[in-house]
């Protein structure tokens, strides 16, 4: 399998880690901003990342790709089968993809990516998101995290991976997540980042992120 995309993208990272957790061998090839190999350009007609190339099967969107991988390799089970746990896992993926990411990208794009793609940053928008939107997200996670430290079934699932990926990017350009105010959320995010599959992905993307921060 080939995963087309930029490693620092929360959506690309989510798929990379999900594949690693499932024991699915996948090669990552750089794509995005209208550039990429034929498999990406054909598989992602609207320029979304990541895109997946598995032989002649092409697919884009992280949720669709994860659904495909999960059907191919049901175990280990990262999407619970019990009805309520499964539904809550899907909710937390939606939360990560459309709520945490919507706020987090205002920080990461304007403080990090804009310089790389030579677009004027809106630093005021980043500051507002940091002050007004991110605390609400941290408050929600603080209230949702149980004593176990994992969001669903007292174990690492897609819920943790999807919710954490946007916050990892926020952490590259913000120190707003305070352990004093949000101790459970801080400990949970550290535990996600320490998981071998996530730690490996972060190690691979680190030079790319540093290059963007240095611009």
PDB file of C-alpha atoms in Angstrom:
ATOM      1  CA  UNK A   1       0.000   0.000   0.000  1.00  0.00           C
ATOM      2  CA  UNK A   2       1.025   3.594  -0.622  1.00  0.00           C
ATOM      3  CA  UNK A   3      -0.204   6.503   1.503  1.00  0.00           C
ATOM      4  CA  UNK A   4       0.059   9.779  -0.418  1.00  0.00           C
ATOM      5  CA  UNK A   5       0.226  12.943   1.653  1.00  0.00           C
ATOM      6  CA  UNK A   6       2.285  15.167   3.918  1.00  0.00           C
ATOM      7  CA  UNK A   7       3.355  13.462   7.132  1.00  0.00           C
ATOM      8  CA  UNK A   8       2.661  16.464   9.421  1.00  0.00           C
ATOM      9  CA  UNK A   9      -0.995  16.540   8.366  1.00  0.00           C
ATOM     10  CA  UNK A  10      -3.215  15.275  11.204  1.00  0.00           C
ATOM     11  CA  UNK A  11      -5.258  13.281   8.683  1.00  0.00           C
ATOM     12  CA  UNK A  12      -2.199  11.674   7.112  1.00  0.00           C
ATOM     13  CA  UNK A  13      -0.699  10.929  10.531  1.00  0.00           C
ATOM     14  CA  UNK A  14      -3.959   9.286  11.612  1.00  0.00           C
ATOM     15  CA  UNK A  15      -3.840   6.877   8.664  1.00  0.00           C
ATOM     16  CA  UNK A  16      -0.116   6.170   9.078  1.00  0.00           C
ATOM     17  CA  UNK A  17      -0.586   5.272  12.746  1.00  0.00           C
ATOM     18  CA  UNK A  18      -3.752   3.262  12.106  1.00  0.00           C
ATOM     19  CA  UNK A  19      -1.923   1.180   9.497  1.00  0.00           C
ATOM     20  CA  UNK A  20       0.995   0.627  11.869  1.00  0.00           C
ATOM     21  CA  UNK A  21      -1.341  -0.447  14.682  1.00  0.00           C
ATOM     22  CA  UNK A  22      -2.985  -2.922  12.302  1.00  0.00           C
ATOM     23  CA  UNK A  23       0.334  -4.288  11.094  1.00  0.00           C
ATOM     24  CA  UNK A  24      -0.339  -3.100   7.545  1.00  0.00           C
ATOM     25  CA  UNK A  25       2.813  -2.262   5.616  1.00  0.00           C
ATOM     26  CA  UNK A  26       2.453   1.124   3.931  1.00  0.00           C
ATOM     27  CA  UNK A  27       4.876   3.414   2.145  1.00  0.00           C
ATOM     28  CA  UNK A  28       4.382   7.153   2.545  1.00  0.00           C
ATOM     29  CA  UNK A  29       4.943   9.352  -0.510  1.00  0.00           C
ATOM     30  CA  UNK A  30       4.800  13.119  -0.427  1.00  0.00           C
ATOM     31  CA  UNK A  31       1.723  14.747  -1.934  1.00  0.00           C
ATOM     32  CA  UNK A  32      -0.499  17.764  -1.457  1.00  0.00           C
ATOM     33  CA  UNK A  33      -1.075  21.321  -2.645  1.00  0.00           C
ATOM     34  CA  UNK A  34      -1.758  19.975  -6.133  1.00  0.00           C
ATOM     35  CA  UNK A  35       1.497  18.043  -6.313  1.00  0.00           C
ATOM     36  CA  UNK A  36       2.053  14.340  -6.151  1.00  0.00           C
ATOM     37  CA  UNK A  37       2.391  11.141  -8.107  1.00  0.00           C
ATOM     38  CA  UNK A  38      -0.184   9.761 -10.526  1.00  0.00           C
ATOM     39  CA  UNK A  39      -1.737   7.555  -7.848  1.00  0.00           C
ATOM     40  CA  UNK A  40      -2.453  10.610  -5.720  1.00  0.00           C
ATOM     41  CA  UNK A  41      -3.721  12.804  -8.532  1.00  0.00           C
ATOM     42  CA  UNK A  42      -6.072  10.082  -9.785  1.00  0.00           C
ATOM     43  CA  UNK A  43      -7.097   8.890  -6.343  1.00  0.00           C
ATOM     44  CA  UNK A  44      -7.821  12.307  -4.889  1.00  0.00           C
ATOM     45  CA  UNK A  45      -9.647  14.323  -7.549  1.00  0.00           C
ATOM     46  CA  UNK A  46     -10.350  17.200  -5.140  1.00  0.00           C
ATOM     47  CA  UNK A  47      -6.818  17.374  -3.749  1.00  0.00           C
ATOM     48  CA  UNK A  48      -7.582  15.884  -0.324  1.00  0.00           C
ATOM     49  CA  UNK A  49      -4.849  14.218   1.675  1.00  0.00           C
ATOM     50  CA  UNK A  50      -4.263  11.457   2.402  1.00  0.00           C
ATOM     51  CA  UNK A  51      -4.949   9.309  -0.622  1.00  0.00           C
ATOM     52  CA  UNK A  52      -4.438   5.556  -0.670  1.00  0.00           C
ATOM     53  CA  UNK A  53      -3.102   3.444  -3.501  1.00  0.00           C
ATOM     54  CA  UNK A  54      -3.469  -0.309  -3.058  1.00  0.00           C
ATOM     55  CA  UNK A  55      -2.699  -1.891  -6.394  1.00  0.00           C
ATOM     56  CA  UNK A  56      -5.339  -0.522  -8.750  1.00  0.00           C
ATOM     57  CA  UNK A  57      -7.599   0.537  -5.875  1.00  0.00           C
ATOM     58  CA  UNK A  58      -7.502   4.288  -5.217  1.00  0.00           C
ATOM     59  CA  UNK A  59      -9.219   6.087  -2.353  1.00  0.00           C
ATOM     60  CA  UNK A  60      -9.022   9.424  -0.543  1.00  0.00           C
ATOM     61  CA  UNK A  61     -10.161  10.786   2.840  1.00  0.00           C
ATOM     62  CA  UNK A  62      -8.730   9.510   6.102  1.00  0.00           C
ATOM     63  CA  UNK A  63     -12.016   8.090   7.414  1.00  0.00           C
ATOM     64  CA  UNK A  64     -12.676   6.185   4.204  1.00  0.00           C
ATOM     65  CA  UNK A  65      -9.123   4.836   4.177  1.00  0.00           C
ATOM     66  CA  UNK A  66      -9.346   3.738   7.814  1.00  0.00           C
ATOM     67  CA  UNK A  67     -12.663   2.003   7.089  1.00  0.00           C
ATOM     68  CA  UNK A  68     -10.983   0.102   4.250  1.00  0.00           C
ATOM     69  CA  UNK A  69      -7.979  -0.873   6.363  1.00  0.00           C
ATOM     70  CA  UNK A  70     -10.194  -1.969   9.241  1.00  0.00           C
ATOM     71  CA  UNK A  71     -12.210  -4.236   6.937  1.00  0.00           C
ATOM     72  CA  UNK A  72      -9.023  -5.785   5.563  1.00  0.00           C
ATOM     73  CA  UNK A  73      -7.488  -6.301   9.004  1.00  0.00           C
ATOM     74  CA  UNK A  74     -10.165  -6.377  11.748  1.00  0.00           C
ATOM     75  CA  UNK A  75      -7.642  -7.174  14.473  1.00  0.00           C
ATOM     76  CA  UNK A  76      -6.324  -5.637  16.584  1.00  0.00           C
ATOM     77  CA  UNK A  77      -9.658  -3.975  17.128  1.00  0.00           C
ATOM     78  CA  UNK A  78      -9.311  -0.181  17.198  1.00  0.00           C
ATOM     79  CA  UNK A  79     -13.001   0.474  16.508  1.00  0.00           C
ATOM     80  CA  UNK A  80     -15.030  -1.211  19.261  1.00  0.00           C
ATOM     81  CA  UNK A  81     -17.897  -3.510  18.319  1.00  0.00           C
ATOM     82  CA  UNK A  82     -20.159  -2.851  21.321  1.00  0.00           C
ATOM     83  CA  UNK A  83     -22.833  -0.453  20.084  1.00  0.00           C
ATOM     84  CA  UNK A  84     -22.358   2.465  22.471  1.00  0.00           C
ATOM     85  CA  UNK A  85     -18.556   2.256  22.451  1.00  0.00           C
ATOM     86  CA  UNK A  86     -18.513   2.060  18.656  1.00  0.00           C
ATOM     87  CA  UNK A  87     -20.807   5.067  18.309  1.00  0.00           C
ATOM     88  CA  UNK A  88     -18.722   7.123  20.741  1.00  0.00           C
ATOM     89  CA  UNK A  89     -15.541   6.180  18.894  1.00  0.00           C
ATOM     90  CA  UNK A  90     -17.028   7.481  15.646  1.00  0.00           C
ATOM     91  CA  UNK A  91     -18.078  10.644  17.466  1.00  0.00           C
ATOM     92  CA  UNK A  92     -14.553  11.260  18.722  1.00  0.00           C
ATOM     93  CA  UNK A  93     -13.190  10.773  15.214  1.00  0.00           C
ATOM     94  CA  UNK A  94     -15.688  13.371  13.996  1.00  0.00           C
ATOM     95  CA  UNK A  95     -14.721  15.631  16.898  1.00  0.00           C
ATOM     96  CA  UNK A  96     -11.054  15.366  15.940  1.00  0.00           C
ATOM     97  CA  UNK A  97     -11.643  15.807  12.220  1.00  0.00           C
ATOM     98  CA  UNK A  98     -14.112  18.688  12.259  1.00  0.00           C
ATOM     99  CA  UNK A  99     -13.966  20.447  15.629  1.00  0.00           C
ATOM    100  CA  UNK A 100     -10.443  20.110  17.028  1.00  0.00           C
ATOM    101  CA  UNK A 101      -8.923  20.327  13.561  1.00  0.00           C
ATOM    102  CA  UNK A 102     -11.049  23.315  12.547  1.00  0.00           C
ATOM    103  CA  UNK A 103      -9.704  25.266  15.507  1.00  0.00           C
ATOM    104  CA  UNK A 104      -6.197  23.823  15.460  1.00  0.00           C
ATOM    105  CA  UNK A 105      -5.547  24.535  11.801  1.00  0.00           C
ATOM    106  CA  UNK A 106      -6.014  28.249  12.482  1.00  0.00           C
ATOM    107  CA  UNK A 107      -2.933  28.050  14.683  1.00  0.00           C
ATOM    108  CA  UNK A 108      -0.847  25.599  12.701  1.00  0.00           C
ATOM    109  CA  UNK A 109      -1.561  27.033   9.261  1.00  0.00           C
ATOM    110  CA  UNK A 110      -1.091  30.674  10.174  1.00  0.00           C
ATOM    111  CA  UNK A 111       1.928  30.184  12.431  1.00  0.00           C
ATOM    112  CA  UNK A 112       3.698  27.408  10.524  1.00  0.00           C
ATOM    113  CA  UNK A 113       2.367  26.438   7.086  1.00  0.00           C
ATOM    114  CA  UNK A 114       1.637  29.871   5.627  1.00  0.00           C
ATOM    115  CA  UNK A 115       5.321  30.810   5.502  1.00  0.00           C
ATOM    116  CA  UNK A 116       6.173  27.581   3.688  1.00  0.00           C
ATOM    117  CA  UNK A 117       3.550  28.076   0.987  1.00  0.00           C
ATOM    118  CA  UNK A 118       4.273  31.810   0.745  1.00  0.00           C
ATOM    119  CA  UNK A 119       0.834  32.946   1.828  1.00  0.00           C
ATOM    120  CA  UNK A 120       0.215  35.835   4.212  1.00  0.00           C
ATOM    121  CA  UNK A 121      -0.549  34.483   7.701  1.00  0.00           C
ATOM    122  CA  UNK A 122      -3.484  35.692   9.737  1.00  0.00           C
ATOM    123  CA  UNK A 123      -1.770  35.755  13.110  1.00  0.00           C
ATOM    124  CA  UNK A 124      -4.713  37.486  14.740  1.00  0.00           C
ATOM    125  CA  UNK A 125      -6.951  34.556  13.782  1.00  0.00           C
ATOM    126  CA  UNK A 126      -4.412  32.171  15.287  1.00  0.00           C
ATOM    127  CA  UNK A 127      -4.312  34.157  18.508  1.00  0.00           C
ATOM    128  CA  UNK A 128      -8.107  34.240  18.739  1.00  0.00           C
ATOM    129  CA  UNK A 129      -8.375  30.508  18.195  1.00  0.00           C
ATOM    130  CA  UNK A 130      -5.744  29.890  20.866  1.00  0.00           C
ATOM    131  CA  UNK A 131      -7.529  32.140  23.361  1.00  0.00           C
ATOM    132  CA  UNK A 132     -11.165  31.333  22.591  1.00  0.00           C
ATOM    133  CA  UNK A 133     -11.530  27.998  20.779  1.00  0.00           C
ATOM    134  CA  UNK A 134      -8.798  25.719  22.106  1.00  0.00           C
ATOM    135  CA  UNK A 135      -9.739  26.116  25.806  1.00  0.00           C
ATOM    136  CA  UNK A 136     -13.262  24.871  25.021  1.00  0.00           C
ATOM    137  CA  UNK A 137     -11.773  21.818  23.312  1.00  0.00           C
ATOM    138  CA  UNK A 138      -9.450  21.122  26.233  1.00  0.00           C
ATOM    139  CA  UNK A 139     -12.328  21.617  28.681  1.00  0.00           C
ATOM    140  CA  UNK A 140     -14.429  19.074  26.805  1.00  0.00           C
ATOM    141  CA  UNK A 141     -11.660  16.473  26.739  1.00  0.00           C
ATOM    142  CA  UNK A 142     -10.922  17.057  30.419  1.00  0.00           C
ATOM    143  CA  UNK A 143     -14.562  16.272  31.225  1.00  0.00           C
ATOM    144  CA  UNK A 144     -14.758  13.313  28.824  1.00  0.00           C
ATOM    145  CA  UNK A 145     -11.595  11.465  29.863  1.00  0.00           C
ATOM    146  CA  UNK A 146     -12.230   8.728  32.449  1.00  0.00           C
ATOM    147  CA  UNK A 147      -9.863   7.631  35.200  1.00  0.00           C
ATOM    148  CA  UNK A 148      -8.258   5.087  32.863  1.00  0.00           C
ATOM    149  CA  UNK A 149      -6.848   7.902  30.741  1.00  0.00           C
ATOM    150  CA  UNK A 150      -8.306   6.531  27.469  1.00  0.00           C
ATOM    151  CA  UNK A 151     -11.474   7.836  25.853  1.00  0.00           C
ATOM    152  CA  UNK A 152     -13.232   4.521  25.108  1.00  0.00           C
ATOM    153  CA  UNK A 153     -13.192   1.078  26.767  1.00  0.00           C
ATOM    154  CA  UNK A 154     -10.180   1.903  28.965  1.00  0.00           C
ATOM    155  CA  UNK A 155      -7.818   1.236  26.040  1.00  0.00           C
ATOM    156  CA  UNK A 156      -6.236   2.938  23.043  1.00  0.00           C
ATOM    157  CA  UNK A 157      -8.690   3.159  20.151  1.00  0.00           C
ATOM    158  CA  UNK A 158      -9.341   5.209  17.043  1.00  0.00           C
ATOM    159  CA  UNK A 159     -11.065   7.715  19.359  1.00  0.00           C
ATOM    160  CA  UNK A 160      -7.759   8.596  21.026  1.00  0.00           C
ATOM    161  CA  UNK A 161      -5.816   8.657  17.772  1.00  0.00           C
ATOM    162  CA  UNK A 162      -8.298  10.868  15.926  1.00  0.00           C
ATOM    163  CA  UNK A 163      -8.837  13.307  18.776  1.00  0.00           C
ATOM    164  CA  UNK A 164      -5.114  13.641  19.496  1.00  0.00           C
ATOM    165  CA  UNK A 165      -3.794  14.175  15.963  1.00  0.00           C
ATOM    166  CA  UNK A 166      -4.969  17.809  15.589  1.00  0.00           C
ATOM    167  CA  UNK A 167      -3.737  18.637  19.102  1.00  0.00           C
ATOM    168  CA  UNK A 168      -0.276  17.339  18.249  1.00  0.00           C
ATOM    169  CA  UNK A 169      -0.086  19.978  15.523  1.00  0.00           C
ATOM    170  CA  UNK A 170      -1.311  22.677  17.881  1.00  0.00           C
ATOM    171  CA  UNK A 171       1.498  21.721  20.248  1.00  0.00           C
ATOM    172  CA  UNK A 172       4.055  22.483  17.547  1.00  0.00           C
ATOM    173  CA  UNK A 173       3.161  26.169  17.717  1.00  0.00           C
ATOM    174  CA  UNK A 174       1.375  26.729  21.018  1.00  0.00           C
ATOM    175  CA  UNK A 175       2.036  26.087  24.684  1.00  0.00           C
ATOM    176  CA  UNK A 176      -1.569  26.795  25.640  1.00  0.00           C
ATOM    177  CA  UNK A 177      -2.323  23.293  26.958  1.00  0.00           C
ATOM    178  CA  UNK A 178      -1.598  23.769  30.652  1.00  0.00           C
ATOM    179  CA  UNK A 179      -1.087  20.719  32.863  1.00  0.00           C
ATOM    180  CA  UNK A 180      -2.266  22.754  35.836  1.00  0.00           C
ATOM    181  CA  UNK A 181      -5.621  23.548  34.219  1.00  0.00           C
ATOM    182  CA  UNK A 182      -6.100  20.372  32.156  1.00  0.00           C
ATOM    183  CA  UNK A 183      -4.143  17.577  33.895  1.00  0.00           C
ATOM    184  CA  UNK A 184      -6.060  14.648  32.412  1.00  0.00           C
ATOM    185  CA  UNK A 185      -5.895  16.028  28.883  1.00  0.00           C
ATOM    186  CA  UNK A 186      -2.174  16.722  29.186  1.00  0.00           C
ATOM    187  CA  UNK A 187      -1.455  13.228  30.519  1.00  0.00           C
ATOM    188  CA  UNK A 188      -3.663  11.609  27.870  1.00  0.00           C
ATOM    189  CA  UNK A 189      -1.964  13.459  25.008  1.00  0.00           C
ATOM    190  CA  UNK A 190       1.461  12.498  26.368  1.00  0.00           C
ATOM    191  CA  UNK A 191       0.361   8.851  26.551  1.00  0.00           C
ATOM    192  CA  UNK A 192      -0.872   8.925  22.944  1.00  0.00           C
ATOM    193  CA  UNK A 193       2.407  10.467  21.759  1.00  0.00           C
ATOM    194  CA  UNK A 194       4.399   7.860  23.694  1.00  0.00           C
ATOM    195  CA  UNK A 195       2.650   4.936  22.006  1.00  0.00           C
ATOM    196  CA  UNK A 196       5.240   3.274  19.699  1.00  0.00           C
ATOM    197  CA  UNK A 197       3.171   3.682  16.521  1.00  0.00           C
ATOM    198  CA  UNK A 198       2.646   7.379  17.207  1.00  0.00           C
ATOM    199  CA  UNK A 199       6.187   7.982  18.417  1.00  0.00           C
ATOM    200  CA  UNK A 200       7.537   6.443  15.191  1.00  0.00           C
ATOM    201  CA  UNK A 201       5.286   8.670  13.067  1.00  0.00           C
ATOM    202  CA  UNK A 202       6.330  11.771  15.009  1.00  0.00           C
ATOM    203  CA  UNK A 203       9.997  10.879  14.634  1.00  0.00           C
ATOM    204  CA  UNK A 204       9.580  10.580  10.854  1.00  0.00           C
ATOM    205  CA  UNK A 205       7.770  13.907  10.545  1.00  0.00           C
ATOM    206  CA  UNK A 206      10.042  15.829  12.919  1.00  0.00           C
ATOM    207  CA  UNK A 207      12.534  17.028  10.252  1.00  0.00           C
ATOM    208  CA  UNK A 208       9.685  18.283   8.075  1.00  0.00           C
ATOM    209  CA  UNK A 209       8.072  20.148  10.939  1.00  0.00           C
ATOM    210  CA  UNK A 210      11.391  21.650  12.019  1.00  0.00           C
ATOM    211  CA  UNK A 211      12.054  22.858   8.471  1.00  0.00           C
ATOM    212  CA  UNK A 212       8.681  24.622   8.469  1.00  0.00           C
ATOM    213  CA  UNK A 213       9.312  26.165  11.900  1.00  0.00           C
ATOM    214  CA  UNK A 214      12.713  27.419  10.741  1.00  0.00           C
ATOM    215  CA  UNK A 215      11.337  29.316   7.756  1.00  0.00           C
TER     216      UNK A 215
END
